[in-house]
Every structure is written in C-alpha cells, then in structure tokens.
Amino acid sequence: MFYHIKELQYQARPERPDPLLAKRLQEILAGKFGEMTVAIQYLLQGWNLRGDANSKYKDLLLDTGTEELAHVEIVSTLIARLLDNAPWQDQDAIAAQNPMVGAILAGMSPMHAIYSGLGALPSDAEGYPWNGRYVTATGNLLADFRDNLAKESGGRVEAARVYESTTDRGVRDTLAFLIARDTMHQNQWAAALSELEENEGFVAPGTFPQERERREFSYVFFNFSRGEQSAQGRWARGPSCDGKGVFQYVTNPQAMGEQQSLPPAPPYIHDTPP
Amino acid sequence: MFYHIKELQYQARPERPDPLLAKRLQEILAGKFGEMTVAIQYLLQGWNLRGDANSKYKDLLLDTGTEELAHVEIVSTLIARLLDNAPWQDQDAIAAQNPMVGAILAGMSPMHAIYSGLGALPSDAEGYPWNGRYVTATGNLLADFRDNLAKESGGRVEAARVYESTTDRGVRDTLAFLIARDTMHQNQWAAALSELEENEGFVAPGTFPQERERREFSYVFFNFSRGEQSAQGRWARGPSCDGKGVFQYVTNPQAMGEQQSLPPAPPYIHDTPP
Amino acid sequence: MFYHIKELQYQARPERPDPLLAKRLQEILAGKFGEMTVAIQYLLQGWNLRGDANSKYKDLLLDTGTEELAHVEIVSTLIARLLDNAPWQDQDAIAAQNPMVGAILAGMSPMHAIYSGLGALPSDAEGYPWNGRYVTATGNLLADFRDNLAKESGGRVEAARVYESTTDRGVRDTLAFLIARDTMHQNQWAAALSELEENEGFVAPGTFPQERERREFSYVFFNFSRGEQSAQGRWARGPSCDGKGVFQYVTNPQAMGEQQSLPPAPPYIHDTPP
Amino acid sequence: MFYHIKELQYQARPERPDPLLAKRLQEILAGKFGEMTVAIQYLLQGWNLRGDANSKYKDLLLDTGTEELAHVEIVSTLIARLLDNAPWQDQDAIAAQNPMVGAILAGMSPMHAIYSGLGALPSDAEGYPWNGRYVTATGNLLADFRDNLAKESGGRVEAARVYESTTDRGVRDTLAFLIARDTMHQNQWAAALSELEENEGFVAPGTFPQERERREFSYVFFNFSRGEQSAQGRWARGPSCDGKGVFQYVTNPQAMGEQQSLPPAPPYIHDTPP
Amino acid sequence: MFYHIKELQYQARPERPDPLLAKRLQEILAGKFGEMTVAIQYLLQGWNLRGDANSKYKDLLLDTGTEELAHVEIVSTLIARLLDNAPWQDQDAIAAQNPMVGAILAGMSPMHAIYSGLGALPSDAEGYPWNGRYVTATGNLLADFRDNLAKESGGRVEAARVYESTTDRGVRDTLAFLIARDTMHQNQWAAALSELEENEGFVAPGTFPQERERREFSYVFFNFSRGEQSAQGRWARGPSCDGKGVFQYVTNPQAMGEQQSLPPAPPYIHDTPP
Amino acid sequence: MFYHIKELQYQARPERPDPLLAKRLQEILAGKFGEMTVAIQYLLQGWNLRGDANSKYKDLLLDTGTEELAHVEIVSTLIARLLDNAPWQDQDAIAAQNPMVGAILAGMSPMHAIYSGLGALPSDAEGYPWNGRYVTATGNLLADFRDNLAKESGGRVEAARVYESTTDRGVRDTLAFLIARDTMHQNQWAAALSELEENEGFVAPGTFPQERERREFSYVFFNFSRGEQSAQGRWARGPSCDGKGVFQYVTNPQAMGEQQSLPPAPPYIHDTPP
Ligand SMILES: [Ca+2]
Ligand SMILES: [Ca+2]
Ligand SMILES: [Ca+2]
Ligand SMILES: [Ca+2]
Ligand SMILES: [Ca+2]
Ligand SMILES: [Ca+2]
C-alpha cells in the first residue's frame, strides 16, 4: 500500500517553456527505458518474488520501484511546465510572423495540445504509447536484475542525450538528479548481481543443470560473418566468464542439421497442394 | 549481404506432433526474448555501430546476429513440425469423442490453423505480434551489451521452462542446443562487457562527465518501502561497483522539491477553468 | 445492411491546403475519441445488444453509429483536401528558399505523402494506428452509455482545440457542425442514462446485488495523499449519489491485509531459488 | 512522492490455486478498465491539472490514484497466489492421466509460466499488454471525470463477471472489496461531476462558446437506421439535458453537402493518374 | 453518407451455441484479412481517390466497402449467437462435472464474457485488437487493387479453414455466402486490375519512368539460397511479365558495394567512443 | 543457415547528411511495405511451405528473402549515414541562429538521437515499431504470392515518393537500385502466380470446392453506393476472370436476412436487463 505526499522528491523548474523539449522528455517519462517502465518493472518484480528467504530482494525492489514512481511525477511535472502557454491559437498567423515559432509548432507533439491539454502523456517521444511488454519480471532475479541494469544503462544514455540538447538550467538540474540516480541504480543492480552470481553461478537460470544442455556448444564462437576481427576479443579464447569452460573460435561454421523440409498439410487446411 | 543454405544449423525433429507445445515455442521464436529479437537486435547494433576502431565489435555482432537468424529457422521448423496434421476438421465431433483432443483443440492457437495454415508465426505464445520496440540498439555498446546479456538470460530462462514442459526427446534435443548457445552468448556478452568496462568505466555512458550529475545522490540508497531488509545487501554499504563512491543507506528519505502545482492553461486550450 | 450516397452529410471545404492542419485532424478522425471510434463503438454496442425489450436502445445506437460513419467520411475528405498539392518534391530546395515551407515539410506527417499519397489515414495525430481496444461495448448499457458520454466529451474538447488552432473558415465551419453534433450526442447519452439509472439504479451493473460487496467500504473516501483539500468536495460528506449511503472521509487510511509474501515456486519453473 | 508499506490494503487469499482464474484476473489488473489504468489515469490527471484553484480536485485525484496503486498490488498478489504450484512439468503425461488438468494446462496463459515464472503480468486476459492509450487525461475535468465514471462502471461490470465465474471464497472476498470501492468511485466521480456541471454547464468543454457551433444541429436526432423505435426515448423530444435546447427528431435525414470528390494529385506523388 | 436497415444482407443462424467457434470467427471479423479490414480499406481508398476521371473506381470502391460493412454486421451477429448462454457461472463446478465443458471454458476467449458480455469484439482470434495499419490505401489503384486481391484471397483461405472446423449447418451456410462473395471480389479486383494494367502498364506505379531505375537489375533473379531449384520457374527465363525485359538467372550473386562502415558520432551523442 | 559478408549488395552513399530524409527512409526500412516486412515474409513463407513437390517455390522464397535481408542492411546504412553529425547539441541556440536548422531539428525523429544514437530503427516514418502482423504467410501460395505482389507494388510506390522528395544523388542512386529490384520482384511474383493459377485455378484457395459456396452470389456485383458509374467496368458484365461465371450487376441490392436481434444474456453475465 502507498502513501503520497505532494512535495516532489526533487525540483522540476524549467527556466522557460519549450514544447520541443517537452516532446523529447516524453522518452524519459514513458519510453522503453523511461521512468514508467522501471517503476512498474521493479514493483512487479517485487510483488512476484517468491520465497521469504528473498525478502531483502523484495524490499530492495519495492524501495526502488517506489522511488521511480516519484521520478514519474517529477518528469510529468517537467513536461507540463515546458508546455506552459504553448502558442497553439491560430497557428498559421503565428508561423507567418515568426518562422522560428512556426518550426516549433510544426515540430511539437500535436497530442500535447489536442489530447492532453498541455499535460504529460504516457507515450514516448514519437507518441507511441507505453506498453506492458517493456516490463521484464521473469521470477528469476539473475535475469531480472540484468534487465534492470540494462534499463538503467539505456536510461542514463538517453537522459545524457536530452541533457545535451538543451541549455535550460532548470531542466539540466533535474536531469542531473535523475542521472545521478541512474548511476546509483546501475551500481545497485550490479552489487545485487554479484551476490546472486556468487550463490547461483553466472549463467541464468542457475538451476537448469548444465548436463542437460548440449555442452559441446556452450563455449564455442561461430564466425558467421566473413572476416575474423571477432577473433580479437576475450570471448574468442581463454577461460569462459562462468569459470566452467574455455572459449573456442570456429572460423568456418558448418550446418549440423539436414535440409529443411516439411510434409504436406491435410486437405482441410487448404495449403498449397503438394 | 547474406547467403543461405538449406541445411539447418542444428536438427529440429520432434518425436510427435503437439500443437500446444507449438504454441509455447512461439515465445521462443518471437517473444520479447525470442530468436527474432536477438537476430534483429545484434544485426542492427552491428550496422549502426560507428567508428572503424570498433570493427571487432561490429564483427562480433554480425557473427552472432547471423547465427540467430539460423535459430529463427530452427525454431520455425520445430513449430511447423509440431503442427503436422493438427486435428482441425470438424472440431466438435472430435472433441465429443475424445476430451483430451478436445482440450488440445481448445488450447491450440487458432491462428496456427486459420492464419498460417500449420506454420510458424511472428508472434509470441499469446499471439501478440513481435514488434520493433523489443530491439535495443542505442549506439552505446556498454548499454547494448548489457541488454544483450539480459536478453540471453531471459531467453535461457524461458527455454528451460519450455524444456520442462515436455518429454518429447526431439524437442528437448533442439532446446538443449539452443540453451547451450544461450550459455555461450551470456558468457560472450559478459566477456565483451568486461573489456568495455575496463576502457570506459562501469557507468554507462562512460562519456558523460560525472561532474555534471548531482553527485551527492550517486551512491545513496533510499528506503522508500517500510522495513529495512534492504539494508542487508552489498548495495547498502561499502564501496560502489564503479569504484568511485561509497554506498549510503537513507532510512527515512525526504522530499527535496516543493509541492507540485502548475499555472493555468491559456483559454484557447479549453482545460478546466482555474 | 447499409446504403451509401455520395453526398456528404455536411460540407468539408477548406479555404486552402494546410498539411499541418491535416495532421492535427487525424486525431479527430482516428484518435481515441475520434469519429472511427464512435462509429464502430455505437454499431458494435447496437449489434451486441441483447433482448428485444431493448430495441429502442438498439435503434438509438444504430442511428447514431450510422451517422458517425458519415462523420468519418467528412473528416477524411477534409484531410485529403488539406493535403491538395502538398509541396513534396525536392524538399531541400524548397526549404532552402522558404523556411516557412521548410517548417511545414518538417512537421507534416511523412506518411501523408509516402504511405497514403495525400489521403487520410486510419491513424491519430502521432501516426499511431486506430485500434480496436478503443471500443467499449460491454453488453451493459449503463457502462456503455457512460463511456459514450465520455467519448463525446473528450471528442468535443479535442475538436474545440483544433478549431482554435486555425483560422481557415472552411475547416472551422465543418468543425462547428461536428461540435454541434457532439453537443447533441452528449445530451443524448445523458438523456438515455437518466432513463437507465431510473430503472436500474445508479451503480453499474445494477444487477449485482450490493449484499455481495463489502458494503462497509462502499461510501468511504480514503485520503491517501497528504493534505485534506479533498475533504472539501461533495464526495466527502452527505448522501451518496446512488441514494443508498452516506459519504465518509477517512483521514488516515490503514492497511487491512497482511504483509505481501508468496511461497516458493516449484523447481521446474526455475525462479530464483528461495 | 510516495511511501510504500508491505501490508496490503485488503487481503488477497485464494482458497486454492486456479491458473484459469489467474488468467481471467489479468483483465482486472491490466485490461482497459483494470487497476493499472485507473491508477495511472488518476495520477496523471492529478499531476497535469492546472490552476491552484483546482487543488481540491488535484488532491481528490492523487488520493484515489494512490489507492488504485494498492489495488494493483492486491490483484497482482491474487494472481500470483492462484498460480502457486501450477502443474507445468511434463504436460503431456499430466494431461494423459487427467483430462481436467489437461484442459487447465491447455487454457492457462503460457506466459504465466514461460515469461513471468508464475507471477502477474501487465497484460489483459488475452495476453495483450497494457498500453498508455487507455489513459484519459485531457486537462478538462468534465471530460476526464466522465471517463473516470465510465472506467469504474466498466471495471465493476468486469469484476462482477469474474466474481460469478468462481466459487473460491477467498477470491470472492477480495473482489467484494474491490467492487465496493468501485461503488464508491462511481459515486465519487458523479458527485464531483455534479459540482463541475453546476459551475461550467453540462456540455464539455464548458468554455467553448456555443455561438461558434452550428446550433441548428445541437439538439437534433437523426434517424439513420430504418425503424423509429428510437423516437420513444427522452433524447427524441422535450428539453435537452443541458437546459439550453429542445430535442427534435428527424425521421428522414438528408445530406447537406455536395458529392465527395477530390482534385488530382501532383505527378511527383505517383497516385493513380486521373 | 449512409443509411442502415436492420435486416441482415444474409442470414446468420447457428444451429447451436459454440464459444470456441465464436473465438475462431473473430479472425473472420477483425483479423488482418477480416471484414473490418476490407470495409475500412475499400471506403478509405474510395474517399481518398483523386481525379474525377476515376469516378467509376470510386463508385466501385464505395459499393464494395458498403457491402463489407454488412458483412461486419453478419459476422458480429454470428459470433454473438454462438455465445448465447455461454456456461460462465462457477466454472470449477461445471468443469469438474464435465471435462468437455471444462475444455470449452478453458479455451474460450475470456474477454467474450468479461469484456464484451457475450458480444463480438473488434479483435482477432488471439484477442489482438484490429488496427489501422492493416489498411492499405496508397492513392495508387494498381497497388491498392493488388492488395485488395490479396486480402480477399487470404480472407477466403481463412473462411474455408473455419468452415472445415465445424459441422454447424447454420454457420456453414453463412460462411458459404461470405466465401461466394470472396470469389466475386477476387474476380472483381482482377477485372479492375486488367483494366488498369492495360492503361498504366504492369509495374506499379506506372508513372515512375523506368529510365530512373537501375535497369540492369530490373529483370535479374539472384540465387541467394544454395541450390538451383528456383531456376525451374517462369521467373528465371523468358520474357518478363511487363513485356519490357527478359528474365536472367544469376547463380552466384556478388556484392556490388563496399564494406559497411560508419564514421564516429559527435561526442554529444554519447555513443561508444571510437 | 546463413553466412554474412560485410560488403553491401549495392552502395549506400548519400551526398550529405539529412535527418529529415533519414526519417522518411524509415518507412522504406520498416514500414508495412518495407524491407523488413518482405525479408521476414518471404523467409517465413519459405520455411512454412509444405510438400517436397513445392521445393522450387521454397527455393524461390528463400533466395528472395535472403536478398531482402541485404536490402535491410543497405537501407539501415543509408539512414545511419544521413544522420552523420546531426546537430543535436543545444538545439535552442542553433535554432535561434538558423531557422532552417531549427525546422530540421523540430522535424527530425527525436528517437534517432535519444534512442538509437544516430542509427536506424525498426520503426516506420512515424516512429511506429515494425510488427509481425505485417507478415503474410498463410501456407497457401496463391494467397501469399498475391500479397507479395501487393507488398512490392506498395513498396515501389513508396520508394518512388521518397525518390521525388530529394535531389541527393547518392540516395537517389541507391533508391534506383531498390526500385529496379521491386520491378523484378513484381514481375517475379506475377510469373509465379501465372504458374499457380494455371494449376489450381484463379480463385484462392483452389482446393475449396465451389459447390460448397453459395454460387448464386459468386459473380454478382451489388450497387450499394447510389450512382451507377460502377456499371462501366469489366467487373460488371461479361465472363468472370476465373472463366467459370458471368458477371451480373444488381442495381438495387436487397437484404436477404431477417432483422438482427439477440436473445437475452443469462443473469450471471450482468448485461443490461431485457
Ligand atoms: Ca529513474
Ligand atoms: Ca539464440
Ligand atoms: Ca461525431
Ligand atoms: Ca480499483
Ligand atoms: Ca467480405
Ligand atoms: Ca526490397
């Protein structure tokens, strides 16, 4: 259960309205790596986590997911303020007087006026709605925390790019806070992963016995694109990261199966007759 | 540019048809962690990679993306064979005679008959079509390879679950191959990440100067969910994973911003009047 | 069954082409509150309505749904005419000569040229395709007509905003017609709702016996966000709108359930081990 | 900013596992009318609301949105518990022994095992992911609260149907709580609407001057589907609901526009030549 | 503008309820090749068609699109009737008594009860909502009519498969009507195409001058998959279908471009450093 | 199985960066008619094709699908190069100095910077992600090859429109190659169709016996839109294209079914009471 207070976790005060920056910030709010994704992802991972022995991870997830809800609030506020007084009325006349404003009107998200009335949207910078397939919550924390680390990495890359796109000191200040939190969260998931990997081994899921996999292919690199630059990396030779094998490099990979073919379909399916 | 040969990289020979297993395998083919995702993700990361100094990573990506195309072919073949002679004709009569077959007919994907004529679909196990937002290709390899590692981890978890759901030795054999390749790919992306982290530092992107972030929040854990189990982990104290800070644990996090409020909208927006 | 005539229900004659306005009008055509939504929503509610005693509602729905098809035709025509002679050829040269036209080209929907050849699209103002989940048709008219009223309210708000964004007298004239129809439709669904509420009671569905709900929570307001401004409204005290209870205001809502926790998963699921 | 406690707002204790009921409850969690929709909808309406004079509505929205987050937690827990020990291993053998279990396996969501490891998903009962276009937040409260009322009506209808589909007393108890809250929320939005309608008038948006619409069509019913049963309702005669007009019934509606036709496209568009 | 009559174009009378068949028929209603697609596709092609000289094609499209609306009505009715009295209440008890009914309950679309109350949905057989990207309306009739022919071909294949899946004489009768109309529509679009190809040439668009394409590649077949079975077809030798070239078969296709590589990104993009 | 070489099938060398053209080319890469669609469509049709007698068609499909993968690579490269050095940093300052650049920044896809770091995306020109429902693979080649012909027709129309929109000689050169290949592929699928139609007859699927359809409606044109211009075409009289019937024109089509009505729902569904 949640309680809300109306104070923001961190301030969100642009120096001036900027509808194009508002559009770019939609990616930070509700893009694949956005605040909505991590909020719902961490909460759902927490609520779905099984086994009381895992309660410290459950707490970790719910702590962080609850903070991300505060980030959703911050970025929503930032977007709404960047839309203050957007020059929507009689666009032709405005654009004729001022090509610069014309370009802004041409480039701003039309839904920011028509659909949300100068408010934030649960959509990314292209207007594509946030959707639940962004959320990773597999029940296996090794897999989940790697996805969390990836999301915070993608998220910090995106926030850095939006930061570069503006000189608005207020927006930069808020982004500097969010970017710092991404730094923490990258560190945090890596710390948690190091614990899990110590207990379960490196390969996820750690519970699937390696005897069951075709182990002769578990540490082999196949060179399917002509040119052998890929032979220069740590993945091509030496001990594997899980400490259980040795990387091999196969320069000319060969097919091991037969020609692909299928028997005819029964007549009631009306496929092409054989 | 690509060349194709009709031999499969690895055999795909179910012991017997099983339309319900075919439906489950759609997740392996075209779910978020499926073969289609990693094929397109690695190829696009490779084609988008900038700078000739990165050519070994480009080669690594194109090698692996090209292999994943072969996995798409393998899993498509597996699905089609599991659909051989699916008992589609006159479903009522069949189900009345045999409740077991009735359950299969009730549970199989209707699109496997109606839409694809007993063939594989670019959809997941719920019939939701594969889509391009699954693909991560940020141009920043630290972020991308972490996503690759997460995808291979989620993918191996899913393949293990499908493996458990059947005793078909043919399907298990093919899955054992794919799971072994997931093992390799988890190792491989981790190996590549260790190289990148050595060069660029742990936090992605390594090029955004930490002076620009609000560093007082870069290593702080906020306890937003009541209960302090989360204080027990490595993320709550000690040196941070990037070697640049020390984790702190804040038991009672406080708001730092003001109350959230927004100025009225101009009249031409027709928001609720203030 | 339908018959079509080629005359428009109302004229659709822009004064001049305007590709940016064409893009904004896509929201009116095929956004969530657009003409396509209400056309399909009303027709489907009508066709799905059960019971001959409800035939006057069925007729009401089919009358209005059929009119909305005419609105789809009107707005499609408006969009196509606003795209007449869109300056698509050699965009760089054009933009270099005239920054104003450059801004238009930069802001117009590229799909209006590339995909539809200067025609209307079944997409909203962000290019997101219309989809069937917009349609509400629950089989319960109390729920459905409230959604209809909401759709016509959102629709009229959007049409008003597009109206404000242009001075084109032709487009404003057509919008003035569509806005008038939204006025009628808001009135109409409210009129129908007052009939239904009289018969079935206010709470939808009226057929679910209130004894089955946990009635001690049926008229209670929980103050989950700090600050008690919400105590000032009619929802916080006095008789409830359904005439069956009295609103209560709980200033400090408490949890009534236990701590959330789940038992471990079976091993064949490969969740994180407990 | 939010604080979380681990106690549930209300208990969520099924009597026994039931994977098919878990699937049905996904609609309550993350369908169009589900808890995720109303949580995000109310919060976003609250954060986007402009003008300090509206702070009681902002508080109302944030109070209720925060409660809905607790409902997301409750329903997620319910789903996870209904999936306890789902019989996933070796499905063929199980189904051969027990057709009843076979039917369950055939009908349960495969993603509940493969993708989420026996956890809740941000998807509806068909596996379709929750998406941001479900959220209505127009900036105009008259439109928004009508949508809120519709969402709570559709939501209560759905919860009633899931209630009927099971005799599990634990699940029914939790649903009885959620249904009671839907009762409150229907009453609450209606109460708020009656305030707004008193201030702004009935037609949304109240700020668009009716002189601008084509008023001769503002209270007219057009009989577009043959048969005049629709003449029997309150929408066909008498004073309109907004108190500003009189309903008229037009038995044989006529076209008022000209034949639809468009001028040829320029050659660089490569449309069909005229 | 449209007029509606309540009589169906053709009868839709199942012999008995069958919720699984109702689910399969959703594909016919609102799948990619379904009635909704062709209705909206033909109407939009008609309304978007430019040039009065094309008015016979405009009429052709509006005639057929209007008929397809009647098919939407027919299939919606069929689905609703197949859902009459679906055994939804207390599913566990029912399934325990009768495994056959249990299988039906497990396999029927849960949204047919929960979301639509035993009505048709604008979704396909997997519950995926119909969406506007299904619609092809390019403004070029040669391209559009080919898509129409493909849609009617896919549609008739699907209808034939659903026909095979049931022995219900009522449903088969309705499908026999719809299949006959698909026969007509395949013939009709082919007839219209033969007119267009006579006027504009075979290759779409006929207006793009072939001098502008790299004509040395316009009639060449590249053998990219090992094995030369593809040399046996009419596409590998002899005159081309447009009468302007001669097919050639290239057994060993070679790359004509250079190695793919990209220059580094500017630092403000924060891509992987070169 | 596939092998990759790093040389492009054809060169992709823009004369100069152009982020707006990059956005338009996303339609060619990953729109409905784009290279991703045809690549995956042809490969999946090939892998799903049943019956060894069809191996020349399987080879044809895999040859062409493999070539389309090379086109995906070409267009991805083109897009990335058009994004070289996109002026992303400090957009306000740049736009203030140069309205022309301001318009470009306003119009470019924000995801090309924020999400992909100046790389190609699996999305269309509106940022809508490519999705699997674009792919047609019915198992019936008559239906499939007609869809292939339609895709190549729509694709060539789109490529022609993008060609017209730029004077960049490098981009035009690459498009001239792709357009030539579309010419070949239109010819090729038509050639293959003429073979199939000779064997199976014109109507797809050729295996559904026409006795089963309601043949009295198989060659009838219904004039549902007032006006008889549609009587002027080849579809209105004379022998049908399949050589099995004679087209008839029905000027005043009549309903053949009864009034649409449905019986009441059972009470546990909570529909509107009858
Ligand atoms: Ca964050
Ligand atoms: Ca793989
Ligand atoms: Ca309307
Ligand atoms: Ca609720
Ligand atoms: Ca039809
Ligand atoms: Ca191509």
Short mmCIF file of C-alpha atoms in Angstrom, two decimals, chain A residues 71-197:
data_model
loop_
_atom_site.label_atom_id
_atom_site.label_comp_id
_atom_site.label_asym_id
_atom_site.label_seq_id
_atom_site.Cartn_x
_atom_site.Cartn_y
_atom_site.Cartn_z
CA HIS A 71 10.52 10.14 -10.84
CA VAL A 72 7.40 9.64 -12.96
CA GLU A 73 5.90 12.54 -11.01
CA ILE A 74 8.98 14.71 -11.50
CA VAL A 75 9.25 14.18 -15.24
CA SER A 76 5.50 14.62 -15.71
CA THR A 77 5.78 17.97 -13.94
CA LEU A 78 8.76 18.97 -16.05
CA ILE A 79 6.87 18.21 -19.26
CA ALA A 80 3.75 20.09 -18.18
CA ARG A 81 5.79 23.16 -17.26
CA LEU A 82 7.65 23.12 -20.56
CA LEU A 83 4.22 23.26 -22.19
CA ASP A 84 3.06 26.35 -20.25
CA ASN A 85 1.35 28.74 -22.62
CA ALA A 86 2.26 26.80 -25.74
CA PRO A 87 1.39 29.08 -28.69
CA TRP A 88 -1.41 27.00 -30.10
CA GLN A 89 -4.01 29.51 -31.18
CA ASP A 90 -4.18 30.37 -34.88
CA GLN A 91 -1.02 28.62 -35.88
CA ASP A 92 -0.86 29.98 -39.40
CA ALA A 93 -0.81 33.60 -38.34
CA ILE A 94 1.83 32.93 -35.73
CA ALA A 95 4.01 30.96 -38.09
CA ALA A 96 3.74 33.59 -40.82
CA GLN A 97 5.06 36.22 -38.40
CA ASN A 98 7.81 34.10 -36.91
CA PRO A 99 9.35 31.16 -38.75
CA MET A 100 11.09 30.10 -35.55
CA VAL A 101 7.77 29.73 -33.75
CA GLY A 102 6.41 28.10 -36.88
CA ALA A 103 9.07 25.45 -36.65
CA ILE A 104 8.22 24.84 -33.01
CA LEU A 105 4.55 24.48 -33.81
CA ALA A 106 5.37 22.16 -36.70
CA GLY A 107 7.57 20.02 -34.50
CA MET A 108 5.73 19.91 -31.20
CA SER A 109 3.61 16.90 -30.40
CA PRO A 110 0.09 17.74 -31.58
CA MET A 111 -1.25 15.48 -28.86
CA HIS A 112 0.30 17.72 -26.21
CA ALA A 113 -2.35 20.26 -27.15
CA ILE A 114 -5.22 18.29 -28.68
CA TYR A 115 -5.23 15.20 -26.48
CA SER A 116 -3.70 16.19 -23.14
CA GLY A 117 -4.32 19.95 -22.96
CA LEU A 118 -0.67 20.80 -22.18
CA GLY A 119 -0.03 17.86 -19.93
CA ALA A 120 2.32 14.88 -19.92
CA LEU A 121 1.36 11.72 -21.79
CA PRO A 122 2.07 8.03 -21.17
CA SER A 123 3.82 7.92 -24.57
CA ASP A 124 7.37 8.15 -25.85
CA ALA A 125 8.98 10.90 -27.93
CA GLU A 126 7.28 9.55 -31.08
CA GLY A 127 3.85 9.46 -29.45
CA TYR A 128 3.93 5.66 -29.20
CA PRO A 129 2.08 4.60 -26.04
CA TRP A 130 3.93 2.94 -23.19
CA ASN A 131 3.11 -0.74 -23.12
CA GLY A 132 3.40 -3.63 -20.72
CA ARG A 133 5.77 -5.70 -22.87
CA TYR A 134 8.52 -3.27 -21.83
CA VAL A 135 8.37 -4.79 -18.35
CA THR A 136 10.67 -7.67 -17.52
CA ALA A 137 9.65 -9.71 -14.49
CA THR A 138 10.64 -13.31 -15.07
CA GLY A 139 10.60 -14.55 -11.50
CA ASN A 140 14.33 -15.22 -11.85
CA LEU A 141 16.31 -12.40 -10.28
CA LEU A 142 19.52 -13.13 -12.13
CA ALA A 143 17.67 -12.50 -15.38
CA ASP A 144 15.64 -9.64 -13.91
CA PHE A 145 18.50 -7.70 -12.35
CA ARG A 146 20.46 -7.92 -15.61
CA ASP A 147 17.49 -6.39 -17.33
CA ASN A 148 17.32 -3.75 -14.59
CA LEU A 149 20.98 -2.91 -15.15
CA ALA A 150 20.37 -2.70 -18.89
CA LYS A 151 17.33 -0.45 -18.40
CA GLU A 152 19.27 1.94 -16.14
CA SER A 153 22.13 1.96 -18.65
CA GLY A 154 19.86 2.75 -21.58
CA GLY A 155 18.03 5.25 -19.42
CA ARG A 156 21.18 7.12 -18.43
CA VAL A 157 22.35 7.22 -22.07
CA GLU A 158 19.01 8.73 -23.06
CA ALA A 159 18.99 11.24 -20.22
CA ALA A 160 22.51 12.33 -21.15
CA ARG A 161 21.38 12.93 -24.74
CA VAL A 162 18.41 15.04 -23.68
CA TYR A 163 20.72 16.96 -21.32
CA GLU A 164 22.99 17.81 -24.25
CA SER A 165 20.06 19.01 -26.35
CA THR A 166 19.21 21.97 -24.11
CA THR A 167 20.87 24.73 -22.14
CA ASP A 168 17.86 25.29 -19.88
CA ARG A 169 19.47 25.27 -16.45
CA GLY A 170 16.35 24.14 -14.66
CA VAL A 171 15.84 21.13 -16.89
CA ARG A 172 19.53 20.30 -16.72
CA ASP A 173 19.41 20.46 -12.93
CA THR A 174 16.55 17.97 -12.76
CA LEU A 175 18.23 15.70 -15.30
CA ALA A 176 21.44 15.89 -13.28
CA PHE A 177 19.50 14.48 -10.35
CA LEU A 178 17.90 11.72 -12.41
CA ILE A 179 21.24 10.85 -13.99
CA ALA A 180 22.82 10.58 -10.54
CA ARG A 181 20.08 8.21 -9.52
CA ASP A 182 20.75 6.15 -12.67
CA THR A 183 24.38 5.98 -11.56
CA MET A 184 23.27 4.66 -8.18
CA HIS A 185 20.86 2.22 -9.72
CA GLN A 186 23.46 0.86 -12.14
CA ASN A 187 25.75 0.34 -9.16
CA GLN A 188 23.00 -1.15 -7.07
CA TRP A 189 21.87 -3.77 -9.55
CA ALA A 190 25.48 -4.71 -10.22
CA ALA A 191 26.03 -5.13 -6.48
CA ALA A 192 22.97 -7.31 -6.18
CA LEU A 193 24.04 -9.32 -9.22
CA SER A 194 27.44 -10.02 -7.71
CA GLU A 195 25.67 -11.52 -4.70
CA LEU A 196 23.38 -13.64 -6.84
CA GLU A 197 26.14 -14.83 -9.15
#
